[in-house]
């Protein structure tokens, strides 16, 4: 049984906001199928008793509650592909493709 | 020859290891007054992987989507290097967004192995590894999510250190897998690598996942390894292990014995789950982290014939990301989506814990360090794994368990097979970098890394 088909790849790509060309779809589906087959080895693991694992500090270290100097503001207009009057310019929102 | 001259030499340019270099900026840095003659890294030349933010040079993550991007801030690790009087020389080529094990997945072309141009330098920090191996810079920063410092260090015959998760601030490291990412160091000696880790480590108010600890304090290098217990996990020596890698490790294990270490076999039974677990967790985190590249606030925007903002996102991301990054974003989106989350992501979290528990158990049983091969083979040929993503993943089979468990680990050159470097890996308990580096220094001092081991 295949784990993923081209229609599903297209749906997931849309969820991920990624354009995928029609001619890329068969190879991409085949590669994802192989990867999912491989990672499915973990399907059989059983939850052990005890606390779960997370890397890093158990609690985020807190900064001292004192006034510090702010970082200078980032000049966003240097970075944005399109800006007008201090606002990001994007295509019209009503055309959100009914998603 | 100056560093700039070395960088611009034809033989080095051919490696394609550099994405950004500015001779004037480097000369201006070198002309700045020194903080102190005693500064720990005075005059040390550092190359920085292109996913670590710098003010003087662009930060593109070797991606079209960030072509020409200049960060408005710099990584804590970079600031600390500059405070220690190190010189930031250039930005290095890498697999796009650090996704890959060969530095073939860069939008700016592959990096060549410094000893054999038909081979890969490893990845994803391949440019950093190649420049250190080619004696162009003294040290380099890389980053690790599943082995992206140790694996290229092994392929190129240099030292590569991945500190404990949280030892070095991730502030300014472009996020890939946030529960795995850690900045690492390349050098030609264990001592230099340790000095750089000592400078860049320590608490950072800008990174809540940075451990609330002082910077790493290095230990005096002992004369022998008496009193050190080294575990050799049998799962890291499978029958199909490359002959020269096996021979190199056997020689290193004999040397560990001769140095007085108590070497004993151990078992880490969930090792086989590491790659499948890694290839669920890291794409899941990547799919979330890379959602920010949408062509609206920064980065390159693509135009779309379809109307609407969603079409703009799809076009920008579809054109801006290369095939490997797109594959992983789709994989990550899939394993996090309704209907598949329990089967993949939830299971991967359980497997991750089993892998971490394996390490905890052996370290509790009195093992101080683990010794393993860093990679299953020496550097492979370019294109050899291009069509098979799973085969490429397996290049990280011995490195990614330490990332999943958040442990410090490093690779040192332990010999050569048919002229190609072989790396041996040490893995230590969390925050035990000092003793790991001291033991590595002793071992490295007793092994000829240029000796053929077959």
XYZ file of C-alpha atoms in Angstrom:
553
model
C 0.000 0.000 0.000
C 1.416 3.371 -0.858
C 1.653 5.850 1.968
C 1.316 8.968 -0.115
C 0.006 9.718 -3.606
C 0.460 12.734 -5.889
C -2.869 14.277 -4.870
C -1.840 14.121 -1.215
C 1.576 15.641 -2.002
C -0.197 18.473 -3.770
C -2.519 19.023 -0.795
C 0.378 19.041 1.681
C 2.411 21.385 -0.544
C -0.540 23.762 -0.532
C -0.720 23.578 3.277
C 2.984 24.439 3.308
C 2.417 27.311 0.826
C 4.825 25.788 -1.698
C 4.340 25.826 -5.443
C 5.143 22.407 -6.931
C 5.277 22.069 -10.722
C 3.278 19.230 -12.301
C 6.391 17.664 -13.785
C 8.091 17.542 -10.355
C 5.204 15.726 -8.718
C 5.921 12.077 -9.669
C 9.571 12.135 -8.515
C 8.707 14.069 -5.363
C 5.947 11.627 -4.493
C 8.260 8.677 -5.034
C 10.974 10.205 -2.813
C 8.518 11.058 -0.045
C 7.114 7.545 -0.260
C 10.619 6.113 0.243
C 11.339 8.440 3.156
C 8.024 7.675 4.864
C 8.587 3.938 4.390
C 11.981 4.316 6.008
C 10.855 6.444 8.959
C 7.878 4.155 9.628
C 10.300 1.984 11.645
C 9.312 4.147 14.585
C 5.673 3.061 14.368
C 6.369 0.150 16.707
C 7.879 2.095 19.627
C 6.003 1.901 22.892
C 5.818 4.723 25.408
C 8.007 3.952 28.417
C 7.196 5.022 31.974
C 8.828 8.095 33.469
C 9.336 11.718 32.546
C 9.561 12.678 28.876
C 12.726 14.052 27.316
C 13.306 17.613 26.288
C 16.682 19.121 25.549
C 17.934 22.261 27.200
C 17.174 23.826 30.541
C 14.145 22.453 32.410
C 12.970 26.025 32.871
C 13.832 28.990 30.730
C 16.309 31.132 32.660
C 14.775 34.463 33.686
C 16.452 37.775 33.127
C 16.834 40.083 36.080
C 13.802 42.347 36.409
C 15.552 45.597 35.659
C 15.419 48.303 33.037
C 17.926 47.803 30.247
C 18.714 49.748 27.120
C 16.507 48.858 24.140
C 18.128 47.607 20.998
C 17.951 50.105 18.147
C 14.859 49.547 16.009
C 15.357 47.510 12.850
C 14.958 49.574 9.700
C 12.424 47.249 8.137
C 12.265 49.250 4.911
C 15.803 48.055 4.161
C 14.607 44.475 4.144
C 11.075 44.440 2.773
C 10.598 43.546 -0.900
C 7.772 46.129 -1.178
C 6.748 48.901 1.242
C 4.601 52.016 1.072
C 4.016 54.558 3.848
C 5.662 52.231 6.363
C 3.389 49.312 5.447
C 4.178 46.025 3.687
C 2.613 45.838 0.253
C 1.042 42.496 -0.731
C -1.548 41.439 -3.320
C -5.171 41.973 -2.359
C -6.387 39.843 0.544
C -9.871 38.949 -0.826
C -8.106 36.685 -3.292
C -7.031 34.227 -0.589
C -8.064 31.411 -2.935
C -10.965 30.449 -0.711
C -8.601 28.749 1.761
C 50.629 35.208 2.453
C 47.713 37.062 4.020
C 44.396 35.383 4.695
C 42.811 37.481 1.956
C 45.468 36.365 -0.530
C 44.966 32.744 0.439
C 41.209 33.108 -0.017
C 41.654 34.557 -3.458
C 44.180 31.976 -4.660
C 42.776 30.064 -7.665
C 43.098 26.654 -5.982
C 41.001 27.865 -3.040
C 38.421 29.678 -5.168
C 37.874 26.417 -7.032
C 36.685 24.767 -3.816
C 33.645 27.105 -3.904
C 33.740 27.164 -0.109
C 33.146 30.914 0.247
C 29.854 32.754 -0.271
C 30.884 36.210 0.911
C 34.223 37.868 1.402
C 35.067 41.555 1.547
C 38.773 42.354 1.533
C 38.211 45.964 2.637
C 35.999 44.886 5.552
C 38.598 42.353 6.655
C 41.408 44.907 6.459
C 39.299 47.423 8.406
C 38.684 44.810 11.117
C 42.368 43.940 11.269
C 43.231 47.637 11.676
C 40.935 48.114 14.709
C 42.712 48.601 18.003
C 43.089 45.320 19.869
C 40.977 44.875 22.998
C 44.024 43.507 24.738
C 47.220 41.727 23.821
C 46.029 38.947 26.055
C 42.693 38.569 24.249
C 42.117 34.835 23.921
C 41.763 34.772 20.136
C 43.938 37.744 19.154
C 44.546 37.633 15.416
C 42.797 34.294 14.911
C 41.107 34.069 11.503
C 37.560 32.705 11.603
C 35.268 31.666 8.761
C 31.560 31.679 9.584
C 28.890 29.427 8.112
C 26.365 31.396 6.107
C 23.444 30.601 8.434
C 25.069 32.557 11.287
C 24.242 36.257 11.205
C 27.023 38.782 10.690
C 26.784 42.543 10.288
C 29.660 42.997 7.858
C 28.716 40.295 5.367
C 25.439 38.934 3.946
C 23.694 35.914 5.488
C 21.935 33.847 2.842
C 21.862 30.283 4.215
C 23.005 29.382 0.669
C 19.411 29.960 -0.439
C 17.927 32.027 -3.253
C 15.166 33.092 -0.893
C 17.718 35.086 1.147
C 19.887 36.211 -1.779
C 21.869 39.286 -0.717
C 20.181 39.436 2.692
C 22.052 41.392 5.351
C 21.064 40.770 8.920
C 20.332 43.820 11.089
C 21.968 42.087 14.050
C 24.791 39.640 14.621
C 24.902 36.266 16.327
C 26.055 36.183 19.938
C 28.787 33.706 18.946
C 30.100 36.179 16.363
C 29.996 39.116 18.811
C 31.954 37.062 21.328
C 34.570 36.095 18.750
C 35.026 39.758 17.864
C 35.309 40.708 21.544
C 38.068 38.105 21.840
C 39.889 39.876 18.968
C 39.258 37.174 16.382
C 38.863 38.322 12.779
C 35.684 37.379 10.912
C 37.073 36.531 7.492
C 34.252 35.260 5.304
C 30.933 33.431 5.089
C 31.054 29.827 4.014
C 29.043 27.755 1.583
C 26.701 25.133 2.976
C 23.745 22.952 2.145
C 20.780 25.295 1.792
C 19.363 26.044 5.263
C 21.783 23.386 6.592
C 19.736 20.582 5.038
C 22.115 17.999 3.661
C 25.236 15.965 4.339
C 27.384 16.791 1.309
C 27.196 20.553 0.599
C 25.794 19.667 -2.811
C 22.439 21.287 -1.981
C 23.633 24.895 -2.083
C 21.909 27.353 -4.394
C 25.437 28.589 -5.192
C 26.968 25.305 -6.310
C 28.631 22.421 -4.526
C 31.773 22.648 -2.392
C 34.711 20.467 -3.475
C 36.592 18.215 -1.088
C 39.996 19.880 -0.513
C 41.910 16.625 -1.134
C 39.858 15.212 -4.008
C 37.663 17.468 -6.150
C 35.505 14.537 -7.270
C 34.359 14.023 -3.679
C 32.144 15.955 -1.275
C 33.502 17.661 1.859
C 30.495 16.469 3.875
C 27.819 18.798 5.107
C 25.994 20.774 5.796
C 28.924 22.934 7.027
C 31.109 21.789 4.105
C 32.553 25.213 3.273
C 33.740 25.800 6.850
C 35.335 22.331 7.015
C 37.075 22.750 3.649
C 38.593 26.145 4.529
C 40.032 24.861 7.813
C 41.333 21.701 6.139
C 42.947 23.766 3.358
C 44.743 25.982 5.945
C 42.961 29.097 4.660
C 41.579 30.073 8.073
C 42.558 28.960 11.573
C 39.096 27.991 12.739
C 35.514 28.141 11.531
C 32.020 28.194 12.925
C 29.501 25.695 11.659
C 26.152 24.573 12.913
C 24.728 21.191 13.762
C 21.239 19.811 13.640
C 22.120 16.163 12.917
C 25.903 16.072 12.496
C 26.654 18.998 10.184
C 29.940 19.838 11.947
C 31.267 16.401 12.943
C 30.473 14.709 9.629
C 32.309 17.245 7.401
C 35.126 17.456 9.985
C 35.530 13.698 9.611
C 35.435 13.839 5.796
C 37.977 16.698 5.639
C 40.337 15.477 8.366
C 39.891 18.273 10.912
C 38.541 18.559 14.456
C 34.819 19.299 14.760
C 33.053 19.985 18.045
C 29.321 20.069 18.703
C 28.729 21.413 22.204
C 25.839 20.394 24.458
C 22.472 21.745 23.323
C 22.258 25.124 25.066
C 26.004 25.492 25.726
C 26.344 28.102 22.953
C 23.647 30.696 22.344
C 21.588 30.155 19.185
C 20.859 33.880 18.929
C 21.636 34.796 15.352
C 21.794 31.196 14.135
C 19.072 30.904 11.504
C 16.641 28.336 12.894
C 16.274 24.909 11.266
C 15.338 22.411 14.007
C 15.106 24.484 17.161
C 15.280 21.562 19.613
C 18.417 20.252 17.867
C 20.347 23.239 16.483
C 23.670 24.139 18.034
C 26.645 26.180 16.823
C 29.839 24.132 16.506
C 33.516 24.704 15.810
C 36.101 23.449 13.292
C 39.838 23.644 13.967
C 43.028 21.812 13.098
C 43.751 21.018 16.742
C 41.643 20.006 19.715
C 43.181 22.831 21.742
C 42.130 25.547 19.284
C 38.639 24.103 18.964
C 38.296 24.132 22.752
C 39.487 27.730 22.982
C 36.831 28.833 20.514
C 34.065 26.923 22.309
C 35.204 28.558 25.560
C 34.883 32.023 23.986
C 31.472 31.560 22.354
C 29.746 29.616 25.173
C 27.858 30.880 28.202
C 24.481 32.306 29.172
C 22.773 34.778 26.859
C 19.674 36.821 27.687
C 18.827 36.786 23.975
C 18.348 33.006 23.880
C 16.002 31.380 26.368
C 17.344 27.935 25.418
C 20.933 28.900 26.238
C 21.884 27.231 29.504
C 22.277 29.486 32.530
C 25.948 28.580 32.908
C 29.331 30.234 32.808
C 31.426 29.847 29.643
C 33.230 26.532 29.244
C 36.386 26.338 31.390
C 38.989 24.131 29.720
C 40.817 21.480 31.743
C 44.536 20.881 31.808
C 45.343 18.077 29.379
C 46.426 15.019 31.397
C 49.403 12.802 30.536
C 47.345 9.657 30.215
C 43.753 8.461 30.267
C 44.114 6.450 33.465
C 40.858 6.566 35.372
C 38.799 7.362 32.265
C 36.176 4.800 31.252
C 35.484 4.743 27.524
C 32.425 2.885 26.264
C 32.425 1.367 22.781
C 28.805 0.989 21.669
C 28.493 -2.134 19.511
C 25.627 -0.643 17.485
C 28.108 1.803 15.934
C 30.216 -1.000 14.446
C 27.806 -2.802 12.090
C 29.100 -5.520 9.727
C 28.743 -3.201 6.724
C 31.023 -0.521 8.247
C 33.648 0.623 5.719
C 36.906 -1.318 6.138
C 39.186 1.687 6.593
C 36.766 3.287 9.071
C 36.728 0.062 11.078
C 40.522 -0.258 10.920
C 40.952 3.368 12.012
C 38.616 2.926 14.956
C 40.293 -0.325 16.002
C 43.659 1.415 15.999
C 42.213 4.309 18.041
C 40.664 1.874 20.525
C 44.046 0.138 20.946
C 45.574 3.567 21.564
C 42.919 4.344 24.179
C 43.942 1.102 25.968
C 47.621 2.001 25.755
C 46.889 5.424 27.208
C 45.436 3.711 30.267
C 41.718 4.149 29.591
C 39.331 1.464 30.782
C 37.717 0.561 27.463
C 34.579 -1.536 27.651
C 31.815 -2.570 25.259
C 28.427 -0.983 25.896
C 25.081 -1.147 24.177
C 22.745 1.631 23.007
C 19.872 -0.527 21.773
C 17.723 2.217 20.257
C 20.453 3.556 17.955
C 18.683 2.121 14.888
C 15.754 4.464 15.588
C 17.891 7.600 15.468
C 17.775 8.358 11.737
C 14.039 7.683 11.339
C 13.369 9.780 14.453
C 15.602 12.565 13.249
C 13.891 12.616 9.837
C 10.535 13.169 11.489
C 11.502 15.697 14.165
C 13.894 17.867 12.140
C 11.606 18.352 9.108
C 8.663 18.991 11.433
C 10.574 21.771 13.163
C 11.948 23.027 9.842
C 8.492 23.249 8.267
C 7.474 25.531 11.103
C 10.695 27.580 11.214
C 10.847 28.127 7.452
C 7.246 29.366 7.300
C 8.705 32.843 7.853
C 10.153 33.060 4.317
C 7.128 34.394 2.512
C 8.450 37.248 0.397
C 6.632 39.890 2.425
C 8.841 41.184 5.223
C 12.317 40.340 3.919
C 14.097 38.108 1.451
C 13.432 37.665 -2.215
C 9.879 37.889 -3.552
C 8.768 35.989 -6.641
C 5.934 37.178 -8.809
C 2.957 34.999 -9.574
C 0.487 35.067 -12.437
C -2.180 33.847 -10.057
C -3.816 36.624 -8.045
C -3.776 36.845 -4.272
C -1.366 36.812 -1.391
C -1.410 33.005 -0.994
C -0.208 32.661 -4.576
C 2.582 35.116 -3.781
C 3.672 32.920 -0.855
C 3.580 29.774 -2.959
C 5.543 31.313 -5.815
C 8.149 32.887 -3.512
C 8.687 29.669 -1.568
C 8.389 27.339 -4.546
C 11.020 29.317 -6.488
C 13.147 30.480 -3.568
C 13.780 27.098 -1.929
C 15.783 24.334 -3.597
C 14.512 20.762 -4.003
C 15.947 19.372 -0.757
C 14.455 22.166 1.347
C 11.075 21.832 -0.364
C 11.122 18.057 0.184
C 11.792 18.505 3.878
C 9.163 21.212 4.318
C 6.589 18.953 2.699
C 7.727 15.999 4.819
C 7.536 18.106 7.978
C 4.131 19.488 7.087
C 2.932 15.940 6.396
C 4.103 14.456 9.727
C 2.510 17.329 11.639
C -0.799 17.291 9.752
C -4.085 15.943 11.066
C -4.275 12.186 10.640
C -0.505 11.607 10.592
C 0.678 13.432 13.697
C 0.161 10.465 16.044
C 1.704 7.941 13.645
C 4.861 9.949 12.994
C 5.544 12.972 15.176
C 4.189 11.600 18.457
C 6.066 8.326 17.877
C 9.260 10.201 17.072
C 9.078 12.046 20.393
C 8.843 8.692 22.181
C 11.750 7.276 20.180
C 13.805 10.376 20.922
C 13.345 9.734 24.610
C 14.380 6.072 24.248
C 17.555 7.199 22.475
C 18.323 9.773 25.180
C 17.612 7.143 27.882
C 20.164 4.767 26.289
C 22.885 7.389 26.741
C 21.748 8.293 30.252
C 21.928 4.644 31.270
C 25.501 4.050 30.056
C 26.750 7.289 31.570
C 25.069 6.375 34.877
C 26.877 3.032 34.779
C 30.212 4.817 35.079
C 31.106 5.383 31.437
C 32.768 8.786 31.010
C 32.934 8.920 27.220
C 31.818 6.929 24.208
C 34.088 6.240 21.249
C 32.589 5.531 17.809
C 33.277 6.135 14.144
C 32.007 9.589 13.112
C 30.721 8.426 9.733
C 30.083 5.008 8.159
C 32.379 5.759 5.174
C 35.088 8.277 4.204
C 34.082 11.149 1.900
C 31.891 9.850 -0.928
C 31.865 10.989 -4.546
C 29.780 13.975 -5.595
C 26.486 12.841 -7.038
C 26.734 9.389 -5.446
C 23.668 9.896 -3.258
C 21.940 12.632 -5.211
C 18.891 10.593 -6.206
C 18.411 8.742 -2.957
C 17.512 10.949 0.004
C 17.495 7.992 2.416
C 21.066 7.012 1.450
C 22.127 10.616 2.093
C 20.404 10.564 5.504
C 22.486 7.503 6.489
C 25.669 9.590 6.309
C 24.492 10.993 9.680
C 23.695 7.647 11.294
C 26.428 7.937 13.949
C 26.161 11.671 14.541
C 22.457 12.407 14.903
C 21.882 10.394 18.131
C 23.925 12.979 20.092
C 21.801 15.778 18.614
C 18.572 14.014 19.546
C 19.866 13.541 23.098
C 21.325 17.073 23.288
C 24.801 15.737 24.172
C 28.245 17.180 23.391
C 30.225 15.234 20.807
C 33.241 15.760 18.595
C 35.163 14.239 15.729
C 38.946 13.999 15.525
C 41.020 12.736 12.598
C 42.261 9.211 13.419
C 43.933 8.082 10.204
C 43.456 7.742 6.490
C 42.140 5.088 4.155
C 43.357 5.355 0.553
C 44.357 8.923 1.324
C 40.950 9.973 2.618
C 40.585 11.142 6.222
C 38.721 9.047 8.785
C 37.131 10.533 11.882
C 36.633 9.084 15.332
C 33.830 10.415 17.493
C 33.727 11.056 21.232
C 30.328 11.559 22.894
C 30.118 12.842 26.478
C 27.449 13.488 29.107
C 25.699 16.866 28.913
C 28.034 19.786 29.716
C 31.076 17.486 30.046
C 32.869 19.229 27.151
C 35.942 19.999 29.263
C 36.743 16.358 30.012
C 35.748 15.316 26.469
C 38.156 17.864 24.964
C 40.965 16.900 27.368
C 40.593 13.200 26.512
C 40.390 14.007 22.789
C 43.604 16.021 23.077
C 45.407 13.095 24.702
C 44.107 10.639 22.101
C 44.855 12.948 19.175
C 48.400 13.438 20.481
C 49.006 9.688 20.285
C 47.573 9.048 16.816
C 49.118 9.962 13.490
C 46.164 11.334 11.512
C 48.088 11.031 8.247
C 48.854 7.309 8.692
C 47.104 4.814 6.427
C 45.118 2.411 8.583
C 44.228 -0.396 6.232
